[in-house]
PDB file of N, CA and C in Angstrom:
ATOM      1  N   UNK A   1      32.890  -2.690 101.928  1.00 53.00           N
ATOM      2  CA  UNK A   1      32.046  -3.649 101.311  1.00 53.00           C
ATOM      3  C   UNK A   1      31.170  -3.025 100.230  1.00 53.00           C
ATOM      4  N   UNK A   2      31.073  -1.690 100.444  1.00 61.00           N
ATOM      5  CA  UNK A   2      29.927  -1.106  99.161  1.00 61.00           C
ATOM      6  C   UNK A   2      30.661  -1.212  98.319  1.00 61.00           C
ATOM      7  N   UNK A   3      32.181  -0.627  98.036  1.00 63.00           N
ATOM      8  CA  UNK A   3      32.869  -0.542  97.227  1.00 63.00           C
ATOM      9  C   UNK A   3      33.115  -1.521  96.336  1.00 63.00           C
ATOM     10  N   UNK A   4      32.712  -2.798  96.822  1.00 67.00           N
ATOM     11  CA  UNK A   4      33.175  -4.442  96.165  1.00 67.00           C
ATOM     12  C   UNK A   4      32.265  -4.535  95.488  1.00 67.00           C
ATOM     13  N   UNK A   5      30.847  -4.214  95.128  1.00 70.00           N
ATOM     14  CA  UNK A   5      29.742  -5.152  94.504  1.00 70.00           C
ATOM     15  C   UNK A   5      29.925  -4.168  93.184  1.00 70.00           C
ATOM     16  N   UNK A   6      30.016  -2.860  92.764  1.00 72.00           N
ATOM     17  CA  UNK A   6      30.144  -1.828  91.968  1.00 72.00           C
ATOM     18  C   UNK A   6      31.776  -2.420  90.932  1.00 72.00           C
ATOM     19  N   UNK A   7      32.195  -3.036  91.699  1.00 71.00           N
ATOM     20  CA  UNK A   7      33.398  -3.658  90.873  1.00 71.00           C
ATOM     21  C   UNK A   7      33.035  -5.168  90.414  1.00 71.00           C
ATOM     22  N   UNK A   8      32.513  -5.956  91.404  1.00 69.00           N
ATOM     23  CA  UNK A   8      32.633  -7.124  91.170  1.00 69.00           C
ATOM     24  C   UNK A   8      31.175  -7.252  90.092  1.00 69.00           C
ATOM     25  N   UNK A   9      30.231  -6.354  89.814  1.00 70.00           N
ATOM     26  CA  UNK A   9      29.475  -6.323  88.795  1.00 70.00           C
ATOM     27  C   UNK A   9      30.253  -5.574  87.195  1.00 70.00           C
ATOM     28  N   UNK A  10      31.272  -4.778  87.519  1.00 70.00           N
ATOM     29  CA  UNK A  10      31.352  -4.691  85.974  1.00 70.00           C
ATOM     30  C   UNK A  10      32.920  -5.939  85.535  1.00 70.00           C
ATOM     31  N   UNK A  11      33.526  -6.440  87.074  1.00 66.00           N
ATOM     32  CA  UNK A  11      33.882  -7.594  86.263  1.00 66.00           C
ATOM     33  C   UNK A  11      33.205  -8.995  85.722  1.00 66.00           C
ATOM     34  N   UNK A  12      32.031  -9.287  86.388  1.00 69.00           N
ATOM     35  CA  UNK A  12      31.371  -9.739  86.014  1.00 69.00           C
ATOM     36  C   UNK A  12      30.443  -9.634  84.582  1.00 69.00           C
ATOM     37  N   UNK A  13      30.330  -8.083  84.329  1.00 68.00           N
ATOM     38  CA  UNK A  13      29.724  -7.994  82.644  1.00 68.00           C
ATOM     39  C   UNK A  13      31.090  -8.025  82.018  1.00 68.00           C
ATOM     40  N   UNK A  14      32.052  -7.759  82.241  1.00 64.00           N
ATOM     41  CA  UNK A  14      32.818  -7.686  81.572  1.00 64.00           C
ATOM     42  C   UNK A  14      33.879  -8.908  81.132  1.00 64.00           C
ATOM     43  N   UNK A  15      33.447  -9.981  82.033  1.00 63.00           N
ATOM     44  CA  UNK A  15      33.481 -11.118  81.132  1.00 63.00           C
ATOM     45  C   UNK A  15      32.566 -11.530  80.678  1.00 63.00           C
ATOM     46  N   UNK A  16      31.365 -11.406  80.725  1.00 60.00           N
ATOM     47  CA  UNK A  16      29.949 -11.606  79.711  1.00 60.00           C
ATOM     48  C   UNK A  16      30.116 -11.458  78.566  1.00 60.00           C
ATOM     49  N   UNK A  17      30.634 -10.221  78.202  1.00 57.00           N
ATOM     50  CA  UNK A  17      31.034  -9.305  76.929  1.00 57.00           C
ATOM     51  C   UNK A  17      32.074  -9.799  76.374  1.00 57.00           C
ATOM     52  N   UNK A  18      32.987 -10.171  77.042  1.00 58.00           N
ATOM     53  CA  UNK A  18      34.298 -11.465  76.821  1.00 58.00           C
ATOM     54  C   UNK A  18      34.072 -12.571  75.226  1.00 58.00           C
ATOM     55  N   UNK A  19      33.031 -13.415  76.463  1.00 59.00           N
ATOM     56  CA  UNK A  19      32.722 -14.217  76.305  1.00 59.00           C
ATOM     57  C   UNK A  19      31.800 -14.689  75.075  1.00 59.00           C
ATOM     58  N   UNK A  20      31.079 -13.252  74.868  1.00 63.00           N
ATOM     59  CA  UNK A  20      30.091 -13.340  73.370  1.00 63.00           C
ATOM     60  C   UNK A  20      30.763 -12.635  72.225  1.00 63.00           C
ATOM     61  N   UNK A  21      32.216 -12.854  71.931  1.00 61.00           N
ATOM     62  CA  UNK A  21      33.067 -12.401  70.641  1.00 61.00           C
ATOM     63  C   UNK A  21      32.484 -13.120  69.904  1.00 61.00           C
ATOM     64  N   UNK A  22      33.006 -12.573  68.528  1.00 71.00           N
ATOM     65  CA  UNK A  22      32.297 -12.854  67.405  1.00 71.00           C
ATOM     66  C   UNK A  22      32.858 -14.262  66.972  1.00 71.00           C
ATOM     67  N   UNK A  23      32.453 -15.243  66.693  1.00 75.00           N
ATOM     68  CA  UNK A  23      33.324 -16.455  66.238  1.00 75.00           C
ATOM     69  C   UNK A  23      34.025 -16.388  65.106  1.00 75.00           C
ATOM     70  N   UNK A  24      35.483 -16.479  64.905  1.00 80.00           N
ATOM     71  CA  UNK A  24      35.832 -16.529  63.584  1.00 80.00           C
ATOM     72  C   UNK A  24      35.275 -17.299  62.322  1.00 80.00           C
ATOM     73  N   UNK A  25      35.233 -16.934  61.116  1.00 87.00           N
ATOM     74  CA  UNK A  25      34.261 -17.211  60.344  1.00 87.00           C
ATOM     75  C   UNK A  25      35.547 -18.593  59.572  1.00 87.00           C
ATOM     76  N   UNK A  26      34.481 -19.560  59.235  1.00 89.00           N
ATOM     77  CA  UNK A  26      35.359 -20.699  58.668  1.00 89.00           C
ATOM     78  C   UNK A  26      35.298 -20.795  57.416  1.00 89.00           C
ATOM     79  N   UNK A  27      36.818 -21.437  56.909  1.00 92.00           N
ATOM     80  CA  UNK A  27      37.072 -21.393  55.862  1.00 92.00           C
ATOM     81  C   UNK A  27      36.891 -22.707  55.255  1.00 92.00           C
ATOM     82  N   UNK A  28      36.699 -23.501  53.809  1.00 94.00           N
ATOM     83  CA  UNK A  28      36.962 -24.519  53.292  1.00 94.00           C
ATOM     84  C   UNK A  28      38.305 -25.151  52.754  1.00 94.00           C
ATOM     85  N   UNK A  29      38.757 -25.883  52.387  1.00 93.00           N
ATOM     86  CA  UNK A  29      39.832 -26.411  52.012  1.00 93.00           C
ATOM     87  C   UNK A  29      40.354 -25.742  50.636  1.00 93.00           C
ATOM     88  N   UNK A  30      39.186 -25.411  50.111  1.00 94.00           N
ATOM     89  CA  UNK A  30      39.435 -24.800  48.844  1.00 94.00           C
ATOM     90  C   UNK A  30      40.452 -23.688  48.706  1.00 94.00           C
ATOM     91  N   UNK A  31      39.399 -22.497  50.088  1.00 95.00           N
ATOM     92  CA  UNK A  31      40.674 -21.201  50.260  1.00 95.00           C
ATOM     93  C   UNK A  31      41.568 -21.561  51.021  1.00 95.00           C
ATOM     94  N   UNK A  32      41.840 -22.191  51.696  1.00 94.00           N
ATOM     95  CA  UNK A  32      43.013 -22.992  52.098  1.00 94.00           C
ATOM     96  C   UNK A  32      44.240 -23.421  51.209  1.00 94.00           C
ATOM     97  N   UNK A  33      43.412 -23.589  50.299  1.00 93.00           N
ATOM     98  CA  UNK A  33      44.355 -24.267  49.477  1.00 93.00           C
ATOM     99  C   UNK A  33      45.186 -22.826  48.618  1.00 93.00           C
ATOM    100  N   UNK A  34      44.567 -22.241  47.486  1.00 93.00           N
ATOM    101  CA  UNK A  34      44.565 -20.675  47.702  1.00 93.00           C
ATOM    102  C   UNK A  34      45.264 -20.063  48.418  1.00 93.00           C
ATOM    103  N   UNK A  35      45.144 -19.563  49.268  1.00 94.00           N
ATOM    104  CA  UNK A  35      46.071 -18.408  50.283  1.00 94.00           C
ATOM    105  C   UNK A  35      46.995 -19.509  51.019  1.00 94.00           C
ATOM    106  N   UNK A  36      47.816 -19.323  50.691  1.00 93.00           N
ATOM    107  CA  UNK A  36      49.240 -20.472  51.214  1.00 93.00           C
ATOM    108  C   UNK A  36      49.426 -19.613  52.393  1.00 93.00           C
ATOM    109  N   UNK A  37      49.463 -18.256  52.867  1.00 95.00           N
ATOM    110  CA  UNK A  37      49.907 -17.706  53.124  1.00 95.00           C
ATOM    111  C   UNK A  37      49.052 -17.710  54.460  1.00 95.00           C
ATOM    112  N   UNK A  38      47.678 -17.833  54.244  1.00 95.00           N
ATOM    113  CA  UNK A  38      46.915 -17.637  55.828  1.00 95.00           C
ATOM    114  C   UNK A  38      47.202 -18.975  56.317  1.00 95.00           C
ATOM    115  N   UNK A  39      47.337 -20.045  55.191  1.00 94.00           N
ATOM    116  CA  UNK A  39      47.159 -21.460  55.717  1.00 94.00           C
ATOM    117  C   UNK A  39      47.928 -22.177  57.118  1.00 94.00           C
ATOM    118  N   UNK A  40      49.396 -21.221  56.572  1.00 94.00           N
ATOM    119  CA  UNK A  40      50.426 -21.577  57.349  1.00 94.00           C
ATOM    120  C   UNK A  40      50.192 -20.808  58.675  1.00 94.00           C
ATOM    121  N   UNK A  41      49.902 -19.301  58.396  1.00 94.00           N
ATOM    122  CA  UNK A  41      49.117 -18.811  59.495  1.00 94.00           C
ATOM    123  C   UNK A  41      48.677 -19.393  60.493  1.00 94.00           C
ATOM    124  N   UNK A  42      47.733 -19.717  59.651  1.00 94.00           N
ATOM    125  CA  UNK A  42      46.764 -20.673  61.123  1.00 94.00           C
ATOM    126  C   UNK A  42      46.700 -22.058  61.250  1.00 94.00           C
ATOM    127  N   UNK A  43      48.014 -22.482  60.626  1.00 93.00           N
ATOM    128  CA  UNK A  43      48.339 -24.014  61.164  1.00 93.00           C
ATOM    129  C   UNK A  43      49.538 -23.525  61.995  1.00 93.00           C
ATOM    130  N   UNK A  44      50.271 -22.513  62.234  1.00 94.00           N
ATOM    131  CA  UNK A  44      50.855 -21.969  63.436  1.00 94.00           C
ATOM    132  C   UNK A  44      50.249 -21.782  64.554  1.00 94.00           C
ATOM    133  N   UNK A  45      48.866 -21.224  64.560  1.00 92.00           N
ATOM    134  CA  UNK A  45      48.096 -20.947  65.580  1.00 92.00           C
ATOM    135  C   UNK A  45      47.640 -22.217  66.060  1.00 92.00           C
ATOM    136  N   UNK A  46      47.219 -23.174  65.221  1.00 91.00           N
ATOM    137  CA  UNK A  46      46.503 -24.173  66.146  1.00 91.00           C
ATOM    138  C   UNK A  46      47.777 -25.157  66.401  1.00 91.00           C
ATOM    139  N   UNK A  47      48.691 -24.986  66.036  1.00 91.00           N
ATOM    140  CA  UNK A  47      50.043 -25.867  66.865  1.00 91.00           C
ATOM    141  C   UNK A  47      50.414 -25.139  68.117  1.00 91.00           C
ATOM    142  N   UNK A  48      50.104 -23.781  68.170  1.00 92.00           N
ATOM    143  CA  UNK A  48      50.477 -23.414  69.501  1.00 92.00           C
ATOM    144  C   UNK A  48      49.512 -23.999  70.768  1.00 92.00           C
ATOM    145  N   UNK A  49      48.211 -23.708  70.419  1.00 88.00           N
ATOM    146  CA  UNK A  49      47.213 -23.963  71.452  1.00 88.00           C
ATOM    147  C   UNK A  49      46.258 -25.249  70.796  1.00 88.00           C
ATOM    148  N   UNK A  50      46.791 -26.391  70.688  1.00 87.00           N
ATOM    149  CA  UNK A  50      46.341 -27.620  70.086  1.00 87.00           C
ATOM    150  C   UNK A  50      45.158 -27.502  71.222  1.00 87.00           C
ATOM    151  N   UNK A  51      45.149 -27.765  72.498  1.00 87.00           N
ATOM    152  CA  UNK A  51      43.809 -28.192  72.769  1.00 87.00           C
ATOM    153  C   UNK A  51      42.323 -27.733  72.443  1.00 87.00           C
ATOM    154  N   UNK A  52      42.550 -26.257  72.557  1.00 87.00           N
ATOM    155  CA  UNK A  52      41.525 -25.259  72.068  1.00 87.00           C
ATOM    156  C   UNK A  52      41.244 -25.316  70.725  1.00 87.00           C
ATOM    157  N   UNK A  53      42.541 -25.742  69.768  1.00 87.00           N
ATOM    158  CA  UNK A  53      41.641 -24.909  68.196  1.00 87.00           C
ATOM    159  C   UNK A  53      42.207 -26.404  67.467  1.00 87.00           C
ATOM    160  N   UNK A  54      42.084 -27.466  67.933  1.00 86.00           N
ATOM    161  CA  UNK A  54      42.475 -28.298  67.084  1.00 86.00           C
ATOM    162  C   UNK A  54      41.956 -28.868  66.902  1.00 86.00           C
ATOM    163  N   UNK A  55      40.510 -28.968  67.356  1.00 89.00           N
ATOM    164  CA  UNK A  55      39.252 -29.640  66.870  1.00 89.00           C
ATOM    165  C   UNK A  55      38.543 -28.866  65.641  1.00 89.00           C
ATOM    166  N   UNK A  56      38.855 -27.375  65.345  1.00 91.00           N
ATOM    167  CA  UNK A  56      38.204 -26.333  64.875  1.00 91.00           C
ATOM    168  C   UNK A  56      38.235 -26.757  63.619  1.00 91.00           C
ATOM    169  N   UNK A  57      37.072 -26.156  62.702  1.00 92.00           N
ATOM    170  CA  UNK A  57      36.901 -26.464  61.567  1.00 92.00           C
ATOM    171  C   UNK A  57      37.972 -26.119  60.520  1.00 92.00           C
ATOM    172  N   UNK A  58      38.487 -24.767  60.739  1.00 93.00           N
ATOM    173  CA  UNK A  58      39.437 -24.147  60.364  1.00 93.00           C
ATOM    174  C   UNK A  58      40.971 -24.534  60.110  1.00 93.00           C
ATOM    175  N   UNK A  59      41.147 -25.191  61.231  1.00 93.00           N
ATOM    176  CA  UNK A  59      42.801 -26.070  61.677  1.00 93.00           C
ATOM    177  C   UNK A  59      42.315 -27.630  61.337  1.00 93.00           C
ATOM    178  N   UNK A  60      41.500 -28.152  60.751  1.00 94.00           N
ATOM    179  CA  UNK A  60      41.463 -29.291  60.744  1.00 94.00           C
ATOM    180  C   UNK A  60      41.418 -28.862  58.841  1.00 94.00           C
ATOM    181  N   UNK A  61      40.801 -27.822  58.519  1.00 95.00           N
ATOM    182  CA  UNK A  61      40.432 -27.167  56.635  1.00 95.00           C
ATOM    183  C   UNK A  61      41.821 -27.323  56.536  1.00 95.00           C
ATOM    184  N   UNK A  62      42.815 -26.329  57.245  1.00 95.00           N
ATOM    185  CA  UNK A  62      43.993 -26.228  56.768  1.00 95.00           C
ATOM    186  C   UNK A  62      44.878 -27.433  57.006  1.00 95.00           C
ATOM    187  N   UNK A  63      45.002 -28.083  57.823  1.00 94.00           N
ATOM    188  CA  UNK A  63      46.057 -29.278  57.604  1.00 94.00           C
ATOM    189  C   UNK A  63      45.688 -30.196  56.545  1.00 94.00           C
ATOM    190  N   UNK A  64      44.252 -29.893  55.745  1.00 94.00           N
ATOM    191  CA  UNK A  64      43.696 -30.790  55.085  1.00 94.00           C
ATOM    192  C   UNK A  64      44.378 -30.317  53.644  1.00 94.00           C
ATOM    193  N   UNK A  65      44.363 -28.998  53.621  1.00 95.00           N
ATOM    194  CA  UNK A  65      44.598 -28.000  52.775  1.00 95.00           C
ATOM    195  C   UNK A  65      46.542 -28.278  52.385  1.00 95.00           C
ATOM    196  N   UNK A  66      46.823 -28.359  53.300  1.00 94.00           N
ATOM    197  CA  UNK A  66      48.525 -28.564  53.537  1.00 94.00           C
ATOM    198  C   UNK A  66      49.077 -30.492  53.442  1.00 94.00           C
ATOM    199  N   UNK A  67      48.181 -30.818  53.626  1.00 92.00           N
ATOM    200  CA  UNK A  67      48.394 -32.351  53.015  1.00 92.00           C
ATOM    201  C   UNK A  67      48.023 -32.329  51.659  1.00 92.00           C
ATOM    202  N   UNK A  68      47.389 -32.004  50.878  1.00 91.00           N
ATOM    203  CA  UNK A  68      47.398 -32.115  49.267  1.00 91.00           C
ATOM    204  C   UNK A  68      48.142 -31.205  48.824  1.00 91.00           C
ATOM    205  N   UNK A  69      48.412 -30.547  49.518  1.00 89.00           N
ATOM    206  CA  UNK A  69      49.251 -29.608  48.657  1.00 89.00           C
ATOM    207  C   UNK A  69      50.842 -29.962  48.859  1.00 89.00           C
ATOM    208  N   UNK A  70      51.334 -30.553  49.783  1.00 88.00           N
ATOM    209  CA  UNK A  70      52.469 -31.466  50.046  1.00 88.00           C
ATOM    210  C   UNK A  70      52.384 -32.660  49.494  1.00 88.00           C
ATOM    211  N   UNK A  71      50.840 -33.467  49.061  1.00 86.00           N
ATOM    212  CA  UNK A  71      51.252 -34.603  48.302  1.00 86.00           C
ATOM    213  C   UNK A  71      51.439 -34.330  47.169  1.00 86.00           C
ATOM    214  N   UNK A  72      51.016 -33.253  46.471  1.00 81.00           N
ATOM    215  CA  UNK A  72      51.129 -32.636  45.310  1.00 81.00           C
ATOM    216  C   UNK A  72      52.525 -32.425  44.663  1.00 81.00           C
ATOM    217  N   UNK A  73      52.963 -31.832  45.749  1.00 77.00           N
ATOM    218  CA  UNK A  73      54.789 -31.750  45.483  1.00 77.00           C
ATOM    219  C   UNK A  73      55.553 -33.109  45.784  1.00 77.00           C
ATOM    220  N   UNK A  74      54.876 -33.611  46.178  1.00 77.00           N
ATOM    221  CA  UNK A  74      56.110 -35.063  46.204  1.00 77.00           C
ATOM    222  C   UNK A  74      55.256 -36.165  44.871  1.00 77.00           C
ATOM    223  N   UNK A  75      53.894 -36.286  44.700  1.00 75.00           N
ATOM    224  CA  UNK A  75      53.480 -37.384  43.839  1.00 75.00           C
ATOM    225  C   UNK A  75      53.531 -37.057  42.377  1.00 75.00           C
ATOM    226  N   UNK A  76      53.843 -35.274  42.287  1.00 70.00           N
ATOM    227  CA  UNK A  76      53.087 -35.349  40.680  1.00 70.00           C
ATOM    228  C   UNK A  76      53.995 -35.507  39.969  1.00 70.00           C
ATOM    229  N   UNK A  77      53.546 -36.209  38.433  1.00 72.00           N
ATOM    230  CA  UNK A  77      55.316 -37.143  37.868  1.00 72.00           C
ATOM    231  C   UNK A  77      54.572 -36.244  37.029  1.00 72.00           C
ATOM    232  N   UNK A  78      55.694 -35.629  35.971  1.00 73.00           N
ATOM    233  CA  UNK A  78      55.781 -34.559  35.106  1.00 73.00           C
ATOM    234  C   UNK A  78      55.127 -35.751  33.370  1.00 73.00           C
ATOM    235  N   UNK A  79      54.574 -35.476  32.899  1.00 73.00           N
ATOM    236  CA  UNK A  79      54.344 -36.156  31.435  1.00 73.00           C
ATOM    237  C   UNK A  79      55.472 -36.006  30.598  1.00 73.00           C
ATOM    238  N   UNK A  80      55.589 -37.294  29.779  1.00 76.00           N
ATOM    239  CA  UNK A  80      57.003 -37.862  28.889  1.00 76.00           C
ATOM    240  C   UNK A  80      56.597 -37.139  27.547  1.00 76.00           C
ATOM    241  N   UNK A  81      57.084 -36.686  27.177  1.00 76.00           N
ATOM    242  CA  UNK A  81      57.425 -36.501  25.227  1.00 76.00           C
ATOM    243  C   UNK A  81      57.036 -37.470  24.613  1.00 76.00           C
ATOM    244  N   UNK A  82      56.168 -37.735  24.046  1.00 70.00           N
ATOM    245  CA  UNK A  82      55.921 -38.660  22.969  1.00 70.00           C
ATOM    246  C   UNK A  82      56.627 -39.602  22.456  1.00 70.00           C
ATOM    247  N   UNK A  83      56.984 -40.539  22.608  1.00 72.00           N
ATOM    248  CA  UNK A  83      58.255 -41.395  21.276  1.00 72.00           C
ATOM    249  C   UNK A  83      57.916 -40.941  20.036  1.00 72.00           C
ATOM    250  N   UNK A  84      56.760 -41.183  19.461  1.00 72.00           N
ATOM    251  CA  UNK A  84      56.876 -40.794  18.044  1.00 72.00           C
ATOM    252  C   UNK A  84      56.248 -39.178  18.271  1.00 72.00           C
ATOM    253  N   UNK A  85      56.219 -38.559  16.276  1.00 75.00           N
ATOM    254  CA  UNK A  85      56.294 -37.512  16.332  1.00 75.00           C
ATOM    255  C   UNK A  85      55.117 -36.557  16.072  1.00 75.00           C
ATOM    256  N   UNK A  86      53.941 -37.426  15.278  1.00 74.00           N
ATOM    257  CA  UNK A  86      52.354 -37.373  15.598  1.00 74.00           C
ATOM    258  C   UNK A  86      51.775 -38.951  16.204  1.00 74.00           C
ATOM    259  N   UNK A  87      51.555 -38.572  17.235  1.00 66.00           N
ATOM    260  CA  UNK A  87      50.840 -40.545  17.924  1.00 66.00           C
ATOM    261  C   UNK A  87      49.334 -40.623  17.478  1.00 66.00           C
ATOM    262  N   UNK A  88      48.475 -39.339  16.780  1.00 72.00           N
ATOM    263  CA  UNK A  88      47.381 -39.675  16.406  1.00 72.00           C
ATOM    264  C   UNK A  88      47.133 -39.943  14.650  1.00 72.00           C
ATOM    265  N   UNK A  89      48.772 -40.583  14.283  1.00 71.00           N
ATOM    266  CA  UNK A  89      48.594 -41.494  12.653  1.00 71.00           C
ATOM    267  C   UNK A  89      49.110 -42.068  13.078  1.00 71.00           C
ATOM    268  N   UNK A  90      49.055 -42.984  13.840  1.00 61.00           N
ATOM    269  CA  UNK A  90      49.157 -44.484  13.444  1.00 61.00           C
ATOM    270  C   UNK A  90      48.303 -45.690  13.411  1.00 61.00           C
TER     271      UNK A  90
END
């Protein structure tokens, strides 16, 4: 029994210490938009563990980030050539 409290106190700090990690720092839609590359990142991560990080500011930046940038590629219509050959004399 002595032997138990000498353990069951440093598992006890040692989820304390766990528990006070540093919070990942959040991003805006902006760098989201920007780094394509983390975006997808961490819209992988919060599809794995939806309950935990899918409220997060971060996974909610990036799907926000990944919807304009997908409407972007399907809505934007390219501009026509002019009919005539200066349009500012007429």
């Amino acid at each position: 029994m002595r032997g138990l409290h000498p353990f069951l106190a440093a598992l006890a700090l040692g989820a304390a210490l766990a528990a006070c990690s540093p919070p990942e720092p959040s991003h805006d839609i902006a760098y989201y938009r920007t780094h394509p590359d983390v975006r997808s990142s961490k819209m992988a991560a919060c599809q794995t563990d939806r309950g935990k990080l899918a409220a997060t500011p971060n996974c909610i930046n990036a799907l926000a980030a990944d919807s304009e940038a997908t409407s972007r590629k399907f809505w934007t219509v390219p501009n026509t050539a002019p009919r005539v050959a200066d349009p500012g004399k007429l």
